[in-house]
GROMACS .gro file of C-alpha atoms in nm:
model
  140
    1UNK     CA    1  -1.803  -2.931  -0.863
    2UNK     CA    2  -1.468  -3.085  -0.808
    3UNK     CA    3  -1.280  -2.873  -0.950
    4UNK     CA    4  -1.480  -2.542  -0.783
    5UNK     CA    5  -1.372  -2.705  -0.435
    6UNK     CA    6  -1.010  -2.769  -0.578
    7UNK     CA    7  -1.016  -2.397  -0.636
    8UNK     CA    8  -1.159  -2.246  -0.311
    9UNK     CA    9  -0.883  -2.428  -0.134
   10UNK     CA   10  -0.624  -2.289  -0.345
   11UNK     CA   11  -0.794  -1.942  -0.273
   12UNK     CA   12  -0.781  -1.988   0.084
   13UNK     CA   13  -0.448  -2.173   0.045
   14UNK     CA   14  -0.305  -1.774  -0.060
   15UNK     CA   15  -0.488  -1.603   0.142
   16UNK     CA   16  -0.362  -1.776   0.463
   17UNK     CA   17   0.008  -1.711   0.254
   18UNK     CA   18  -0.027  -1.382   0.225
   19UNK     CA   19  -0.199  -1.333   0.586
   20UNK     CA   20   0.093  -1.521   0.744
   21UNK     CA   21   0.360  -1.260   0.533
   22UNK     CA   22   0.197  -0.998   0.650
   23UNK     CA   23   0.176  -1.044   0.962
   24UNK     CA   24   0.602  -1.138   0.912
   25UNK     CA   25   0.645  -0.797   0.791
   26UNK     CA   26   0.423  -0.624   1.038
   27UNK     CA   27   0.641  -0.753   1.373
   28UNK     CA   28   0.893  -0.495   1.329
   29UNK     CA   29   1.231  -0.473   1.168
   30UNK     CA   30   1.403  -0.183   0.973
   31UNK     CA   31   1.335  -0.077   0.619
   32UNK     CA   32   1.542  -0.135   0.334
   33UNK     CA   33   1.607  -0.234  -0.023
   34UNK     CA   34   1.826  -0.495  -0.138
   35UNK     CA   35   1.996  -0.669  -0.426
   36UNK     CA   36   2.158  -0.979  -0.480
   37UNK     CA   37   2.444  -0.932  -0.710
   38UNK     CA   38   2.574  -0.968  -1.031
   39UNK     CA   39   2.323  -0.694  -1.107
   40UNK     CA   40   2.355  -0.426  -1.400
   41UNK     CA   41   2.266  -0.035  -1.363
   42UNK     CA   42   1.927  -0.028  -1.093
   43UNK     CA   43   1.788  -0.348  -1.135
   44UNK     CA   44   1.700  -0.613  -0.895
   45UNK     CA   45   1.697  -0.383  -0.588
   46UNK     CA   46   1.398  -0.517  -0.402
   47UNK     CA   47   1.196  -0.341  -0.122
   48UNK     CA   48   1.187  -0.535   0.202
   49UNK     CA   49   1.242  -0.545   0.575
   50UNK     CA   50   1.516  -0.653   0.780
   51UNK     CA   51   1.594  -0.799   1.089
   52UNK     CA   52   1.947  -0.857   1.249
   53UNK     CA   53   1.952  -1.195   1.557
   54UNK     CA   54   2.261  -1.273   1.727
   55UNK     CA   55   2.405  -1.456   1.394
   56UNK     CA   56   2.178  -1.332   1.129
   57UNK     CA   57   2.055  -1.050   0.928
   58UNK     CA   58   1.719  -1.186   0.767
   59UNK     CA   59   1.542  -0.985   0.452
   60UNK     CA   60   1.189  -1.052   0.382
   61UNK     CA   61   1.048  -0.897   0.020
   62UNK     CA   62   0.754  -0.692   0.050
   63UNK     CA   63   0.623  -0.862  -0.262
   64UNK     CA   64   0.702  -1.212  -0.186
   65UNK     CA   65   0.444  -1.549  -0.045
   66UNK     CA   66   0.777  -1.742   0.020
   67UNK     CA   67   0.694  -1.863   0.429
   68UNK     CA   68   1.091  -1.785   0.560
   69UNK     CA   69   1.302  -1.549   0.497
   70UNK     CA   70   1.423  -1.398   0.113
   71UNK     CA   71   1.787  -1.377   0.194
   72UNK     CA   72   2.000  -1.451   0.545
   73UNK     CA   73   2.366  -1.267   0.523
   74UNK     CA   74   2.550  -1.467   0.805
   75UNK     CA   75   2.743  -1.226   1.022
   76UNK     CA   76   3.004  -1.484   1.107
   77UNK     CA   77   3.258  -1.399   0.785
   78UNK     CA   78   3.041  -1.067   0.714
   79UNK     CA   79   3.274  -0.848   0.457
   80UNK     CA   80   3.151  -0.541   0.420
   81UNK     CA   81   3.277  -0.355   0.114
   82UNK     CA   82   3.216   0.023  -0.024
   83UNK     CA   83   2.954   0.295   0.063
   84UNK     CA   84   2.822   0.514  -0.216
   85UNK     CA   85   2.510   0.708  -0.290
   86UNK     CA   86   2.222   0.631  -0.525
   87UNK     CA   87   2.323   0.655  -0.908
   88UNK     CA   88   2.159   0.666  -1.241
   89UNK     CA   89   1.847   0.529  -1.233
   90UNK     CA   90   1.851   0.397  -0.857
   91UNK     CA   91   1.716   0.762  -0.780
   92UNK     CA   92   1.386   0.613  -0.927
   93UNK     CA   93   1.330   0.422  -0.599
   94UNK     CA   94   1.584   0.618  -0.397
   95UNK     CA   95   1.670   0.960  -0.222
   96UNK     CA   96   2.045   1.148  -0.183
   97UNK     CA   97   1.966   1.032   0.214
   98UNK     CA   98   2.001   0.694   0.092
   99UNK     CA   99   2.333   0.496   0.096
  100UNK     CA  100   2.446   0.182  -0.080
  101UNK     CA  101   2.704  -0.033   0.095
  102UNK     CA  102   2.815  -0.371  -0.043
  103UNK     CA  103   2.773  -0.672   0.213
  104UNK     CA  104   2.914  -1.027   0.174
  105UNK     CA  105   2.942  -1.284   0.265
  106UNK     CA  106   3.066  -1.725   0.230
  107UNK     CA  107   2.669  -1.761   0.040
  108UNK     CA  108   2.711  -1.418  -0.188
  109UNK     CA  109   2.740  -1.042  -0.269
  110UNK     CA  110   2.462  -0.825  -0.188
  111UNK     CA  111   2.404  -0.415  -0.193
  112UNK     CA  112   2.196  -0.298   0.067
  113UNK     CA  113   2.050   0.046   0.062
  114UNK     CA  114   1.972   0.218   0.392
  115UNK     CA  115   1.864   0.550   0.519
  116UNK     CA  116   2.162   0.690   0.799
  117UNK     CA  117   1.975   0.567   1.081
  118UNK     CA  118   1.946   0.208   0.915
  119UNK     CA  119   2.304   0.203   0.827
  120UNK     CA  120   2.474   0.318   1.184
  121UNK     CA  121   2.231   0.007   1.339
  122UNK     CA  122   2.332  -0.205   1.065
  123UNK     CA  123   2.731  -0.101   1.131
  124UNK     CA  124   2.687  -0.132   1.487
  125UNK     CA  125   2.554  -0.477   1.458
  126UNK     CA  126   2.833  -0.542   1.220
  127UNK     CA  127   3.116  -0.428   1.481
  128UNK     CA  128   3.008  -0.566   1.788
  129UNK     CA  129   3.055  -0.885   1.653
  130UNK     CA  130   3.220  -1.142   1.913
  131UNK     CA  131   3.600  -1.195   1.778
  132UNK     CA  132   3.694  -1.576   1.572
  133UNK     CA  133   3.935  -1.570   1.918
  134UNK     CA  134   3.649  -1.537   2.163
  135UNK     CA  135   3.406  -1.751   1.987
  136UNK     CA  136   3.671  -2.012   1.976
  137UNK     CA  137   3.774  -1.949   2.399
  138UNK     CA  138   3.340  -1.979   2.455
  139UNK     CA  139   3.318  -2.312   2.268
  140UNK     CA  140   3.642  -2.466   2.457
   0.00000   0.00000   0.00000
């Protein structure tokens, strides 16, 4: 009997998980796919959402239970590196209207694969970053 009741709370444990994630997902954000690198050929690119805050871009995995977010690129130190299209076996879980950029930042590398719309938000949020100079002139 124990262990029945040890195991209906564990069931209702996950569902209140997965209830809670989807209701993360659900409050908006923009598509996209990610991958944290070192990765070889198409692997590791995950499905997800994103969400950019003043200092933040936040990436919660459609397939994950994990309460916060996935991945946080900082936009303080942001690096963004090249753009390319889809290649080899990416076009398994992407279109030509897709583009790959590479992101960085002082935690890691990233690729980040956006439709156009997705990547001129995610450039604009990039660029209208206040300057190191400013920042420093606010906090003074």
């Amino acid at each position: 009997m124990v262990l029945l009741i040890i195991l209906v709370l564990v069931l209702v444990a996950l569902a209140l998980v997965s209830t809670y994630r989807l209701v993360m997902l659900r409050r908006g954000g923009t598509a996209a796919i990610l991958r944290v690198l070192p990765a070889r050929g198409g692997e590791r690119w995950r499905h997800g959402v994103i969400r950019y805050d003043e200092d933040h871009l936040v990436f919660f995995k459609l397939s994950s239970l994990k309460l916060g977010a996935d991945s946080v690129i900082r936009r303080r130190g942001i690096e963004i590196g090249e753009r390319r299209g889809p290649q080899g076996d990416e076009y398994d879980i992407m279109t030509d209207g897709i583009a790959v950029i590479g992101v960085s930042d002082r935690d890691g590398d990233y690729e980040l694969a956006l439709d156009r719309a997705a990547l001129t938000a995610f450039l604009s949020w990039v660029e209208s970053r206040p300057s190191e100079r400013a920042r420093r002139l606010r906090g003074h």
